[in-house]
XYZ file of C-alpha atoms in Angstrom:
309
model
C -18.751 0.684 -41.743
C -17.831 3.683 -39.555
C -14.412 5.317 -39.532
C -13.715 4.161 -35.965
C -14.274 0.522 -36.882
C -12.067 0.831 -39.941
C -9.300 2.424 -37.882
C -9.329 -0.260 -35.224
C -9.897 -3.267 -37.511
C -6.311 -3.693 -38.720
C -4.685 -3.469 -35.209
C -7.284 -5.831 -33.797
C -6.565 -8.408 -36.505
C -2.819 -8.031 -35.996
C -3.000 -8.412 -32.235
C -5.318 -11.419 -32.441
C -2.989 -13.103 -34.940
C 0.038 -12.505 -32.679
C -1.802 -13.816 -29.613
C -2.915 -16.909 -31.482
C 0.648 -17.658 -32.615
C 1.968 -17.141 -29.081
C -0.665 -19.524 -27.638
C 0.247 -22.195 -30.218
C 3.989 -21.745 -29.585
C 3.671 -21.937 -25.761
C 1.362 -25.007 -25.905
C 3.480 -26.797 -28.504
C 5.434 -29.916 -27.432
C 9.140 -30.164 -28.298
C 8.599 -32.527 -31.224
C 5.297 -31.058 -32.476
C 4.841 -28.756 -35.427
C 2.630 -25.654 -35.509
C -0.084 -27.678 -37.256
C -0.056 -30.345 -34.556
C -0.209 -27.724 -31.778
C -3.150 -25.894 -33.393
C -5.010 -29.197 -33.932
C -4.540 -30.065 -30.249
C -6.021 -26.714 -29.223
C -9.049 -27.107 -31.523
C -9.632 -30.657 -30.294
C -9.613 -29.553 -26.679
C -12.105 -26.791 -27.488
C -14.415 -29.097 -29.400
C -14.504 -31.673 -26.578
C -15.900 -29.313 -23.935
C -18.983 -30.855 -22.246
C -21.851 -28.828 -20.885
C -24.186 -30.148 -18.191
C -27.944 -29.629 -18.559
C -30.767 -29.461 -16.075
C -32.252 -32.687 -17.491
C -29.081 -34.638 -16.721
C -29.009 -33.244 -13.168
C -32.645 -34.164 -12.664
C -32.080 -37.703 -13.932
C -29.056 -38.116 -11.653
C -31.049 -36.887 -8.650
C -34.099 -39.049 -9.456
C -32.090 -42.280 -9.434
C -29.829 -42.144 -6.380
C -30.556 -45.655 -5.299
C -29.739 -47.136 -8.648
C -26.431 -45.276 -8.760
C -25.521 -46.543 -5.306
C -26.231 -50.088 -6.305
C -24.252 -49.961 -9.503
C -21.271 -48.115 -8.109
C -19.862 -50.851 -5.844
C -20.191 -53.430 -8.595
C -18.257 -51.341 -11.122
C -15.732 -49.876 -8.703
C -12.207 -51.102 -9.194
C -10.050 -52.188 -6.267
C -7.683 -49.584 -4.894
C -4.678 -51.739 -5.701
C -5.522 -51.916 -9.389
C -5.950 -48.129 -9.538
C -2.604 -47.645 -7.815
C -0.972 -49.979 -10.330
C -2.505 -48.147 -13.260
C -1.244 -44.832 -11.863
C 2.237 -46.277 -11.464
C 2.175 -47.509 -15.052
C 1.059 -44.125 -16.284
C 3.870 -42.438 -14.356
C 6.403 -44.847 -15.781
C 5.194 -44.241 -19.308
C 5.361 -40.483 -18.742
C 8.920 -40.794 -17.454
C 9.883 -42.925 -20.438
C 8.418 -40.342 -22.793
C 10.344 -37.574 -21.037
C 13.560 -39.585 -21.317
C 12.971 -40.095 -25.031
C 12.341 -36.380 -25.450
C 15.590 -35.677 -23.614
C 17.607 -38.093 -25.726
C 21.103 -36.673 -25.565
C 23.940 -36.622 -28.022
C 27.121 -38.526 -27.170
C 29.384 -36.881 -24.617
C 26.614 -34.630 -23.254
C 24.676 -34.739 -20.010
C 22.122 -32.883 -17.904
C 22.904 -32.094 -14.275
C 20.058 -33.832 -12.404
C 20.030 -31.146 -9.686
C 20.360 -27.897 -11.563
C 19.192 -29.211 -14.962
C 22.219 -27.536 -16.497
C 23.353 -28.858 -19.870
C 27.042 -29.880 -20.158
C 28.628 -30.523 -23.528
C 32.039 -32.254 -23.535
C 32.217 -32.756 -27.294
C 34.695 -29.885 -27.685
C 37.214 -32.038 -25.786
C 36.634 -34.995 -28.056
C 37.255 -36.014 -31.633
C 33.508 -35.653 -32.175
C 33.929 -31.872 -32.676
C 37.383 -32.300 -34.309
C 35.973 -33.661 -37.628
C 36.625 -37.226 -36.412
C 40.336 -36.630 -35.977
C 41.946 -37.909 -32.772
C 42.296 -35.379 -29.940
C 44.690 -36.950 -27.385
C 45.313 -35.534 -23.926
C 48.545 -36.283 -22.090
C 48.867 -36.549 -18.309
C 52.175 -37.139 -16.536
C 52.143 -39.735 -13.780
C 54.879 -38.268 -11.586
C 54.717 -40.975 -8.943
C 54.189 -43.893 -11.305
C 56.850 -42.827 -13.819
C 54.421 -43.251 -16.720
C 52.920 -40.870 -19.231
C 49.263 -41.476 -19.874
C 47.441 -40.558 -23.068
C 43.658 -40.218 -22.918
C 40.836 -39.588 -25.290
C 37.623 -38.001 -23.988
C 34.655 -39.892 -25.375
C 36.891 -41.063 -28.211
C 40.001 -42.963 -29.212
C 43.308 -41.124 -28.676
C 45.262 -42.961 -31.395
C 46.119 -40.878 -34.394
C 46.955 -43.919 -36.504
C 46.090 -47.604 -36.542
C 48.153 -50.086 -34.551
C 48.701 -53.783 -34.887
C 46.752 -55.475 -32.116
C 48.984 -58.549 -32.021
C 52.447 -56.959 -31.935
C 51.795 -53.479 -30.538
C 48.824 -53.805 -28.114
C 49.145 -55.745 -24.897
C 46.617 -58.595 -24.435
C 45.387 -58.068 -28.040
C 42.829 -55.420 -27.076
C 40.857 -53.825 -29.896
C 42.907 -50.718 -30.657
C 39.965 -48.769 -32.095
C 38.063 -48.948 -28.763
C 40.904 -47.851 -26.505
C 40.083 -44.720 -24.502
C 43.448 -44.391 -22.683
C 46.823 -46.037 -22.628
C 50.427 -45.952 -21.509
C 53.512 -47.636 -22.930
C 55.034 -50.458 -20.950
C 58.776 -49.845 -20.629
C 59.528 -53.568 -20.509
C 57.534 -54.876 -23.472
C 57.344 -51.499 -25.320
C 53.637 -52.250 -25.977
C 50.564 -50.073 -25.572
C 48.691 -50.962 -22.378
C 44.980 -50.114 -22.500
C 43.531 -48.617 -19.325
C 39.955 -48.913 -20.574
C 37.654 -48.725 -23.565
C 36.269 -45.248 -24.134
C 32.663 -44.420 -23.286
C 30.395 -41.598 -24.451
C 27.970 -41.377 -21.558
C 29.155 -39.089 -18.732
C 27.332 -39.610 -15.447
C 26.928 -37.529 -12.329
C 28.023 -39.222 -9.110
C 26.599 -36.873 -6.526
C 27.983 -33.462 -7.429
C 30.839 -34.832 -9.535
C 30.668 -35.411 -13.277
C 32.455 -38.629 -14.147
C 33.283 -40.740 -17.210
C 34.286 -44.354 -16.737
C 36.389 -46.500 -19.081
C 36.402 -50.280 -18.572
C 37.620 -53.556 -20.136
C 41.215 -52.483 -20.713
C 44.255 -54.769 -20.586
C 44.495 -57.440 -17.919
C 45.580 -56.567 -14.384
C 47.708 -58.686 -12.114
C 44.777 -58.951 -9.676
C 42.182 -61.739 -9.688
C 38.516 -61.540 -8.807
C 37.944 -63.623 -5.668
C 34.354 -64.544 -6.646
C 34.828 -65.643 -10.259
C 38.562 -66.430 -10.015
C 39.147 -64.505 -13.263
C 41.719 -61.792 -13.999
C 40.477 -58.242 -13.683
C 40.853 -55.709 -16.477
C 42.170 -52.166 -16.163
C 39.691 -49.322 -15.857
C 39.812 -45.508 -15.673
C 37.655 -42.916 -13.989
C 37.717 -39.330 -15.275
C 36.258 -36.573 -13.098
C 35.403 -33.232 -14.689
C 35.666 -29.901 -12.881
C 34.196 -26.654 -14.150
C 36.808 -23.888 -14.526
C 35.511 -20.799 -16.336
C 38.790 -18.912 -15.964
C 40.813 -21.315 -18.108
C 41.890 -19.992 -21.497
C 42.926 -23.442 -22.726
C 40.480 -26.139 -23.681
C 41.293 -28.384 -20.752
C 43.954 -29.527 -18.280
C 44.189 -33.275 -17.555
C 45.904 -34.333 -14.347
C 46.792 -37.761 -13.061
C 45.348 -38.264 -9.562
C 46.460 -41.786 -8.704
C 45.915 -45.484 -9.275
C 44.893 -48.511 -7.293
C 46.810 -51.804 -7.564
C 47.888 -50.881 -11.150
C 44.323 -51.713 -12.161
C 42.177 -48.553 -11.695
C 43.421 -45.099 -12.702
C 41.994 -41.726 -11.699
C 42.267 -38.465 -13.624
C 40.853 -34.965 -13.254
C 39.846 -32.850 -16.216
C 39.510 -29.111 -15.608
C 37.826 -27.185 -18.360
C 35.294 -24.460 -19.061
C 33.568 -27.011 -21.283
C 32.627 -28.874 -18.089
C 30.482 -25.862 -17.028
C 26.746 -25.952 -17.602
C 25.374 -24.096 -20.632
C 22.095 -23.859 -22.483
C 21.443 -26.800 -24.836
C 21.659 -25.916 -28.511
C 18.249 -27.486 -29.269
C 16.491 -24.990 -26.986
C 17.722 -22.029 -29.051
C 14.853 -22.591 -31.470
C 12.317 -21.459 -28.890
C 14.234 -18.212 -28.404
C 14.373 -17.677 -32.162
C 10.609 -18.150 -32.445
C 9.964 -15.664 -29.661
C 12.264 -13.121 -31.255
C 10.530 -13.575 -34.661
C 7.062 -13.149 -33.120
C 8.162 -9.981 -31.265
C 9.731 -8.631 -34.477
C 6.523 -9.301 -36.461
C 4.415 -7.708 -33.729
C 6.577 -4.606 -33.806
C 6.258 -4.341 -37.595
C 2.468 -4.736 -37.455
C 2.107 -2.179 -34.685
C 4.349 0.255 -36.583
C 2.361 -0.006 -39.840
C -1.061 0.004 -38.130
C 0.008 3.077 -36.142
C 1.120 4.783 -39.298
C -2.236 4.090 -40.954
C -4.124 5.398 -37.906
C -1.978 8.526 -37.787
C -2.628 9.304 -41.494
C -6.367 8.750 -41.107
C -6.474 11.017 -38.054
C -4.489 13.653 -39.882
C -6.825 13.498 -42.859
C -9.934 13.716 -40.681
C -8.535 16.737 -38.833
C -7.707 18.429 -42.127
C -11.244 17.724 -43.438
C -12.739 19.194 -40.285
C -10.630 22.311 -40.667
C -11.688 22.649 -44.316
C -15.338 22.443 -43.366
C -14.921 25.124 -40.743
């Protein structure tokens, strides 16, 4: 083996290893391991098909037979369209499963920005209640809300303390009735924020009974709440909850301004950045050591040449 081959062997091996790892990492699916990604690559390579002249000659020698068989085996256009639609639906379902979100998080369907509201909830507060108070200046009531969680710090008796015997553990917002001195639920908390156009909203339903009646079913309506979230990166506090208004003492509207309502990068995607950093770091180390080896060999060869002269 010549000196030139020995000098270039180590860098070539290092570069090929790095390229192989990068190819595996870029072709890997979110839930696949490195072994699965490499097996997919080898399977795709092993399934390459190569056409031969014999096959081409056979195909050209039997054109009439192919024309006769083709109409009999051809599927109707409607069946093909249905199959394509089914495949698209399955792909969309798989994408939705891959993008399974944690409670109180959402993707913006337009910008694909990730919004995490868990910092405003008891989810990130070790399960402890994190109530938010909003003053209803026009209504004369003070509202207490929980974002994606229950605002109660302690348990309450549903018979004597909660109006209409609503389950106290599911209440997402309430106010105290000055006449009965009971907690009035304005909706059960939910953990699935939804975009309505450009606005991020969170809806609480099935609260205490309203005085209104549904004209279709002739049943009493229940109180509900709609929270709208506004991104405010300049806020130093966690959030500011404001009472907007109410409709027929049955539906209540609030605005939540917070920097937590601003889009950020999802935490799960940080693994890809870590892998890229690790690969770059390993590449730098390999290049450094291989360069050092080459430099020493070149220095030795130049010294040997000088000694011979």
